[in-house]
Short mmCIF file of C-alpha atoms and ligand atoms in Angstrom, two decimals:
data_model
loop_
_atom_site.label_atom_id
_atom_site.label_comp_id
_atom_site.label_asym_id
_atom_site.label_seq_id
_atom_site.Cartn_x
_atom_site.Cartn_y
_atom_site.Cartn_z
CA MET A 17 21.18 8.78 14.54
CA TYR A 18 20.88 4.79 15.31
CA LYS A 19 16.96 4.23 16.36
CA LYS A 20 15.27 1.22 18.07
CA VAL A 21 13.02 -0.32 15.57
CA ALA A 22 10.16 -2.76 16.19
CA VAL A 23 8.22 -5.01 13.75
CA VAL A 24 4.87 -6.35 14.65
CA GLY A 25 3.86 -9.02 12.36
CA ALA A 26 7.52 -9.66 11.53
CA THR A 27 6.41 -13.49 10.74
CA GLY A 28 3.70 -12.24 8.15
CA MET A 29 4.36 -11.72 4.06
CA VAL A 30 4.19 -7.48 4.69
CA GLY A 31 6.42 -7.83 8.05
CA ARG A 32 9.14 -9.81 6.30
CA MET A 33 9.22 -7.49 3.70
CA MET A 34 9.50 -4.77 5.82
CA LEU A 35 12.72 -6.47 7.35
CA LYS A 36 13.81 -6.66 3.68
CA VAL A 37 12.96 -3.15 3.07
CA LEU A 38 14.80 -1.79 6.10
CA ALA A 39 18.17 -3.67 5.48
CA GLU A 40 18.19 -2.78 1.60
CA ARG A 41 17.51 0.56 1.99
CA LYS A 42 20.02 0.88 5.44
CA PHE A 43 17.59 2.38 7.58
CA PRO A 44 19.59 2.96 10.51
CA VAL A 45 18.88 -0.02 12.88
CA GLY A 46 20.46 0.25 16.26
CA GLU A 47 18.06 -2.19 18.07
CA LEU A 48 15.48 -4.60 16.66
CA TYR A 49 12.29 -6.01 18.09
CA LEU A 50 10.34 -8.30 16.62
CA PHE A 51 6.86 -9.21 17.53
CA ALA A 52 4.28 -11.75 16.39
CA SER A 53 1.42 -13.57 17.97
CA ALA A 54 2.41 -16.14 20.70
CA ARG A 55 2.06 -19.02 18.13
CA SER A 56 5.42 -17.50 16.72
CA ALA A 57 7.30 -16.25 20.22
CA GLY A 58 10.81 -18.29 20.13
CA LYS A 59 10.96 -18.40 16.22
CA THR A 60 13.96 -17.16 15.04
CA VAL A 61 14.37 -14.80 11.94
CA THR A 62 17.69 -13.25 10.39
CA PHE A 63 18.22 -9.21 10.02
CA GLY A 64 21.53 -7.84 9.08
CA GLY A 65 23.13 -11.43 9.06
CA LYS A 66 21.99 -11.19 12.79
CA ASP A 67 19.52 -14.07 14.31
CA TYR A 68 16.57 -12.28 16.33
CA THR A 69 14.01 -14.12 18.54
CA VAL A 70 10.35 -13.31 18.06
CA LEU A 71 8.77 -11.68 20.99
CA GLU A 72 5.17 -12.46 22.17
CA LEU A 73 3.14 -9.14 21.41
CA ASN A 74 2.11 -7.96 24.74
CA GLU A 75 2.29 -4.74 27.13
CA GLN A 76 5.07 -5.90 29.04
CA ASN A 77 7.51 -6.52 25.96
CA ILE A 78 5.98 -3.55 24.36
CA LYS A 79 7.30 -1.45 27.28
CA ARG A 80 10.74 -3.00 27.80
CA ALA A 81 11.40 -2.78 24.17
CA ALA A 82 10.42 1.68 24.29
CA VAL A 83 11.10 1.69 20.61
CA ASP A 84 11.43 4.71 18.60
CA TYR A 85 9.68 3.45 15.70
CA ALA A 86 7.31 0.72 15.64
CA LEU A 87 6.22 -0.52 11.76
CA PHE A 88 2.98 -2.45 12.14
CA SER A 89 1.31 -5.44 9.80
CA ALA A 90 -0.68 -7.69 11.90
CA GLY A 91 -4.14 -6.76 10.84
CA GLY A 92 -6.55 -4.13 12.34
CA ASP A 93 -7.42 -5.31 15.81
CA VAL A 94 -3.61 -6.10 16.72
CA SER A 95 -3.14 -2.27 15.62
CA ASP A 96 -6.28 -1.08 17.33
CA LYS A 97 -5.21 -3.01 20.68
CA PHE A 98 -1.28 -1.94 20.78
CA ALA A 99 -0.67 1.08 18.64
CA PRO A 100 -1.91 3.09 21.10
CA ILE A 101 0.20 0.91 23.77
CA PHE A 102 3.52 1.92 21.65
CA ALA A 103 2.59 5.61 21.24
CA ASN A 104 2.23 5.92 24.71
CA CYS A 105 5.65 4.68 25.07
CA GLY A 106 7.01 7.09 23.16
CA ALA A 107 7.05 5.38 19.81
CA VAL A 108 5.77 6.62 16.59
CA VAL A 109 3.94 3.50 14.88
CA ILE A 110 3.05 3.35 11.08
CA ASP A 111 0.54 0.94 11.03
CA ASN A 112 -0.34 -0.78 7.54
CA SER A 113 -3.61 -2.05 9.21
CA SER A 114 -7.13 0.01 7.88
CA ARG A 115 -7.64 0.96 11.68
CA TRP A 116 -6.51 4.12 11.90
CA ARG A 117 -6.66 5.48 8.55
CA MET A 118 -9.50 7.79 8.48
CA ASP A 119 -9.03 8.99 12.10
CA LYS A 120 -9.00 12.83 12.18
CA ASN A 121 -5.80 12.89 14.26
CA VAL A 122 -3.89 10.42 12.30
CA PRO A 123 -2.28 11.59 9.13
CA LEU A 124 -2.26 9.25 5.96
CA VAL A 125 0.71 9.04 4.33
CA VAL A 126 2.41 8.74 1.07
CA PRO A 127 5.65 10.29 0.67
CA GLU A 128 5.71 11.28 -2.45
CA VAL A 129 2.31 12.76 -2.25
CA ASN A 130 1.91 14.54 1.09
CA PRO A 131 4.95 14.21 2.77
CA GLN A 132 4.35 17.32 5.35
CA ALA A 133 0.99 15.42 6.71
CA ALA A 134 3.36 13.07 8.47
CA PHE A 135 5.00 15.40 10.69
CA GLU A 136 1.58 16.33 12.15
CA HIS A 137 1.11 12.88 13.85
CA HIS A 138 0.48 12.32 17.62
CA GLY A 139 2.33 9.00 17.76
CA ILE A 140 0.53 6.98 14.65
CA ILE A 141 0.84 7.22 11.00
CA ALA A 142 -1.37 5.26 8.81
CA ASN A 143 -0.14 3.06 5.84
CA PRO A 144 -2.88 3.56 3.18
CA ASN A 145 -4.18 0.37 1.21
CA CYS A 146 -2.06 -0.73 -1.13
CA SER A 147 -4.19 -0.17 -4.26
CA THR A 148 -4.90 3.75 -2.92
CA ILE A 149 -0.72 4.02 -2.67
CA GLN A 150 0.13 3.39 -6.14
CA ALA A 151 -2.88 5.43 -7.38
CA VAL A 152 -2.22 8.46 -5.76
CA VAL A 153 1.65 8.27 -6.84
CA ALA A 154 0.19 8.35 -10.24
CA LEU A 155 -2.59 10.78 -9.87
CA LYS A 156 -0.86 13.58 -7.85
CA PRO A 157 1.14 15.18 -10.56
CA LEU A 158 -2.01 15.01 -12.76
CA HIS A 159 -4.26 16.70 -10.09
CA ASP A 160 -1.48 19.52 -9.67
CA ALA A 161 -1.52 19.75 -13.31
CA PHE A 162 -5.09 19.60 -14.60
CA LYS A 163 -7.28 19.47 -11.21
CA ILE A 164 -9.07 15.96 -10.84
CA LYS A 165 -13.24 16.27 -11.42
CA ARG A 166 -14.00 12.73 -10.91
CA ILE A 167 -12.00 9.11 -10.82
CA VAL A 168 -13.18 5.64 -12.06
CA TYR A 169 -10.91 3.01 -10.22
CA SER A 170 -10.92 -0.48 -11.50
CA THR A 171 -8.48 -2.55 -10.26
CA TYR A 172 -6.54 -6.27 -10.68
CA GLN A 173 -5.35 -7.02 -7.39
CA ALA A 174 -2.66 -10.03 -6.64
CA VAL A 175 -3.12 -12.87 -4.48
CA SER A 176 -0.27 -11.72 -2.10
CA GLY A 177 -2.49 -8.76 -0.96
CA ALA A 178 -4.43 -11.30 1.31
CA GLY A 179 -1.41 -12.44 3.19
CA MET A 180 0.30 -16.04 3.23
CA GLN A 181 -2.98 -17.54 2.93
CA GLY A 182 -3.97 -15.79 -0.32
CA TYR A 183 -0.65 -16.53 -1.59
CA ASP A 184 -1.24 -20.32 -1.03
CA ASP A 185 -4.51 -20.42 -2.08
CA LEU A 186 -3.17 -19.78 -5.78
CA LYS A 187 -0.07 -21.72 -5.31
CA ASN A 188 -2.40 -25.18 -4.10
CA GLY A 189 -5.50 -23.91 -6.59
CA ILE A 190 -3.37 -24.20 -9.65
CA ASN A 191 -3.08 -28.32 -8.35
CA ASN A 192 -7.20 -28.12 -7.91
CA GLU A 193 -6.92 -27.64 -4.26
CA PRO A 194 -10.01 -25.88 -2.72
CA PRO A 195 -9.17 -22.39 -1.24
CA LYS A 196 -8.88 -21.44 2.34
CA LYS A 197 -8.90 -17.61 1.99
CA PHE A 198 -10.78 -16.86 -0.38
CA PRO A 199 -14.61 -17.77 -0.98
CA HIS A 200 -14.20 -19.10 -4.66
CA PRO A 201 -11.14 -20.89 -6.26
CA ILE A 202 -8.58 -17.87 -7.51
CA ALA A 203 -6.33 -20.10 -9.83
CA PHE A 204 -7.74 -19.48 -13.42
CA ASN A 205 -10.39 -17.21 -11.87
CA ILE A 206 -11.06 -13.45 -11.01
CA LEU A 207 -13.10 -12.80 -8.05
CA PRO A 208 -14.83 -9.14 -7.77
CA HIS A 209 -14.48 -8.98 -3.80
CA ILE A 210 -11.88 -7.83 -1.91
CA ASP A 211 -12.86 -7.54 1.79
CA VAL A 212 -16.15 -7.56 3.07
CA PHE A 213 -19.34 -6.35 1.50
CA THR A 214 -21.30 -3.36 2.77
CA ASP A 215 -24.83 -2.80 2.68
CA ASP A 216 -24.85 -0.70 -0.72
CA GLY A 217 -23.12 -3.60 -2.42
CA TYR A 218 -19.44 -2.27 -2.13
CA THR A 219 -16.58 -3.87 -0.52
CA LYS A 220 -14.69 -2.44 1.76
CA GLU A 221 -11.79 -2.33 -0.16
CA GLU A 222 -13.93 0.02 -2.98
CA ILE A 223 -14.47 2.14 0.17
CA LYS A 224 -10.91 2.47 1.23
CA MET A 225 -9.86 3.66 -2.22
CA ILE A 226 -12.57 6.44 -2.30
CA ASP A 227 -11.91 7.59 1.06
CA GLU A 228 -8.33 7.42 1.14
CA THR A 229 -7.60 9.00 -2.07
CA ARG A 230 -9.58 12.15 -0.87
CA LYS A 231 -7.85 12.52 2.43
CA ILE A 232 -4.74 12.13 0.84
CA LEU A 233 -5.07 14.35 -2.15
CA GLY A 234 -6.63 16.68 0.86
CA ASP A 235 -9.93 17.15 -1.51
CA ARG A 236 -13.42 16.34 -0.03
CA THR A 237 -15.18 17.26 -3.00
CA LEU A 238 -13.26 14.80 -5.61
CA ARG A 239 -15.79 12.54 -7.10
CA ILE A 240 -14.54 9.10 -7.06
CA THR A 241 -15.93 5.18 -8.15
CA ALA A 242 -14.50 2.04 -7.59
CA THR A 243 -14.81 -1.76 -8.47
CA THR A 244 -11.66 -4.24 -6.90
CA ALA A 245 -11.10 -7.41 -8.30
CA ARG A 246 -8.70 -10.45 -7.18
CA VAL A 247 -6.85 -11.75 -10.01
CA PRO A 248 -4.40 -14.87 -10.39
CA VAL A 249 -1.27 -12.80 -9.99
CA TYR A 250 1.22 -13.72 -7.06
CA TYR A 251 2.64 -9.94 -7.17
CA GLY A 252 1.64 -6.45 -8.36
CA HIS A 253 -1.69 -4.93 -8.39
CA SER A 254 -2.69 -3.23 -11.75
CA GLU A 255 -5.26 -0.55 -11.91
CA SER A 256 -7.08 1.54 -15.08
CA ILE A 257 -8.06 4.63 -13.95
CA ASN A 258 -9.97 6.86 -15.66
CA ILE A 259 -10.43 10.43 -15.05
CA GLU A 260 -12.21 13.48 -15.87
CA PHE A 261 -10.31 16.93 -14.99
CA TYR A 262 -11.55 20.46 -14.71
CA GLU A 263 -8.23 21.59 -17.14
CA PRO A 264 -8.13 20.42 -20.68
CA VAL A 265 -5.84 17.54 -20.98
CA THR A 266 -3.45 15.96 -23.74
CA ARG A 267 -1.78 12.77 -24.06
CA ARG A 268 1.13 14.62 -24.44
CA ALA A 269 0.81 16.75 -21.38
CA ALA A 270 -0.11 14.09 -19.27
CA LEU A 271 3.36 12.37 -20.32
CA ASP A 272 5.27 15.39 -19.40
CA ALA A 273 3.38 15.77 -15.87
CA LEU A 274 3.93 12.22 -15.37
CA LYS A 275 7.60 11.85 -16.25
CA SER A 276 8.79 14.31 -14.01
CA ALA A 277 6.73 12.92 -11.16
CA LYS A 278 9.02 11.23 -7.97
CA GLY A 279 8.36 7.76 -7.76
CA VAL A 280 6.68 7.00 -10.97
CA VAL A 281 8.13 5.26 -14.03
CA VAL A 282 6.44 6.09 -17.71
CA CYS A 283 6.22 2.84 -19.64
CA ASP A 284 4.48 3.83 -22.45
CA ASP A 285 5.48 2.64 -26.23
CA PRO A 286 2.09 1.11 -27.04
CA GLN A 287 3.79 0.52 -30.77
CA ASN A 288 6.53 -2.00 -29.60
CA ASN A 289 4.42 -3.31 -26.70
CA VAL A 290 5.75 -1.32 -23.85
CA TYR A 291 3.33 -0.80 -21.23
CA PRO A 292 3.18 -1.68 -16.96
CA MET A 293 2.88 -5.43 -16.36
CA PRO A 294 2.75 -6.86 -12.59
CA LEU A 295 5.84 -9.38 -13.54
CA ASP A 296 8.09 -6.12 -14.50
CA ALA A 297 7.19 -4.20 -11.10
CA GLU A 298 7.98 -7.04 -8.57
CA GLY A 299 10.68 -6.03 -6.32
CA ARG A 300 10.75 -2.63 -7.39
CA ASP A 301 9.35 0.45 -5.50
CA GLU A 302 8.45 2.65 -8.04
CA VAL A 303 4.69 2.88 -9.41
CA PHE A 304 4.66 2.27 -13.34
CA VAL A 305 2.42 4.34 -15.65
CA GLY A 306 1.34 3.45 -19.55
CA ARG A 307 -1.30 3.05 -21.59
CA VAL A 308 -1.79 7.19 -21.25
CA ARG A 309 -4.74 7.70 -23.47
CA GLU A 310 -7.23 10.70 -23.94
CA ASP A 311 -10.92 9.77 -23.19
CA ARG A 312 -12.74 11.40 -25.72
CA SER A 313 -16.49 10.54 -24.27
CA VAL A 314 -16.04 12.95 -21.81
CA GLU A 315 -14.84 16.78 -21.63
CA ASN A 316 -10.98 16.70 -20.12
CA GLY A 317 -11.06 12.60 -19.88
CA LEU A 318 -7.79 10.77 -19.87
CA ASN A 319 -7.30 7.26 -19.23
CA ILE A 320 -4.15 5.42 -17.31
CA TRP A 321 -2.90 1.72 -16.61
CA VAL A 322 -1.09 1.67 -13.30
CA VAL A 323 1.29 -0.74 -11.96
CA ALA A 324 3.17 -1.24 -8.86
CA ASP A 325 4.31 -4.36 -6.59
CA ASN A 326 1.49 -4.34 -3.67
CA ILE A 327 3.72 -5.86 -1.10
CA ARG A 328 6.48 -3.37 -1.42
CA LYS A 329 5.27 -0.17 -2.65
CA GLY A 330 1.77 -0.72 -1.36
CA ALA A 331 2.50 -1.62 1.85
CA ALA A 332 6.39 -2.39 3.07
CA SER A 333 8.59 0.03 1.41
CA ASN A 334 6.25 3.17 1.98
CA ALA A 335 6.07 2.28 5.91
CA VAL A 336 9.75 2.41 5.43
CA GLN A 337 9.63 5.53 3.53
CA ILE A 338 7.86 7.36 6.16
CA ALA A 339 10.23 6.27 9.11
CA GLU A 340 13.11 7.67 6.99
CA LEU A 341 10.96 10.56 6.31
CA LEU A 342 10.72 11.70 9.65
CA ASN A 343 13.95 10.35 10.60
CA GLY A 344 15.73 12.33 8.07
CA SER A 345 17.40 9.87 6.99
CA ARG A 346 16.40 10.05 2.76
CA GLN A 347 13.93 11.09 0.57
P1 A2P B 417 1.72 -15.41 13.57
O1 A2P B 417 2.46 -15.66 12.29
O2 A2P B 417 2.24 -15.62 15.00
O3 A2P B 417 0.28 -15.74 13.20
P2 A2P B 417 -0.23 -12.44 7.30
O4 A2P B 417 -0.89 -11.14 6.87
O5 A2P B 417 0.95 -12.58 5.90
O6 A2P B 417 -0.77 -13.66 7.37
O7 A2P B 417 0.50 -12.02 8.43
C1 A2P B 417 0.01 -11.73 9.64
C2 A2P B 417 1.10 -11.51 10.41
O8 A2P B 417 0.24 -10.91 11.88
C3 A2P B 417 1.77 -12.18 10.92
O9 A2P B 417 3.16 -12.15 11.99
C4 A2P B 417 1.30 -13.05 12.53
O10 A2P B 417 2.08 -13.76 13.39
C5 A2P B 417 0.69 -11.27 13.22
N1 A2P B 417 -0.51 -11.34 14.05
C6 A2P B 417 -1.32 -12.17 13.73
N2 A2P B 417 -2.17 -11.98 14.75
C7 A2P B 417 -1.56 -11.53 15.93
C8 A2P B 417 -1.95 -11.06 17.43
N3 A2P B 417 -3.10 -11.64 17.86
N4 A2P B 417 -0.75 -10.57 17.74
C9 A2P B 417 0.70 -10.44 17.37
N5 A2P B 417 0.58 -10.60 15.93
C10 A2P B 417 -0.36 -11.12 15.59
#
């Protein structure tokens, strides 16, 4: 029952949260191995009241650890090189980077949406992009009820999505210090730019949302467009999602579908100023949905506003939930 678990990138923003969530949700961790770069080797990190020494990520240490589950959040290059090594040693890798997400042999999993896909893995399972995770948790019940034809995503994403350095750029920027991670100041500003630009003018973040939504919902015909922006918020991504369905939809029917969906909390009482906000979502694992309105500019249109903690449900908690699913320990 108890498992050997590794966290790769254990000193980073998401890695630390993975440890917190593993402890909170009482994942049956028998042995724990913490990996980071050579810079952090020898540092101490506490888990469950016990101190653990951070190990340098290398082949020898991976073989010695021989873990059952390896939760990765150390960037695409690290996942590219080291995820197959863990998998070859018999581990199931749950990878938070974008490296393996669109690989045909790698399931892309959100436990509330496509849990069955997790069991088709060949040693690596991908955790979707943070913005995609919260979007598909809200979209799945609506897709089941009314069948989605087209999606327009507009996002308002927290700085913590860019790791420690992104967080620091906002914190220091408030005092007028120049940014180190972002190309422009993020304090008192909005950057319509997340990840790098591709030749056609989209950012990679936008392409990820489009491709990953199609893969998770299992419908390659979905028409999707996206604009992603970084806003001066520490934790919690917000998304305006405009949806066109094949079937007729009403606000009431959409609310009913959302209310009975797993992992969704409906916050929709506009007369009393009740709607989802990042400050309320911080520290929570659910996806908050509100501002549900019919879009009368098209046939069968709907607008929703979706908020979740990007470091928890958007990354760490989703990864831990995947491990729980495989392990049969919760859900
Ligand atoms: P380190 O702290 O030693 O640099 P964040 O996105 O919050 O900045 O975190 C990135 C995480 O990925 C950190 O834990 C970082 O470790 C880890 N990391 C970065 N490069 C490597 C590498 N080459 N090998 C292992 N871990 C790495």
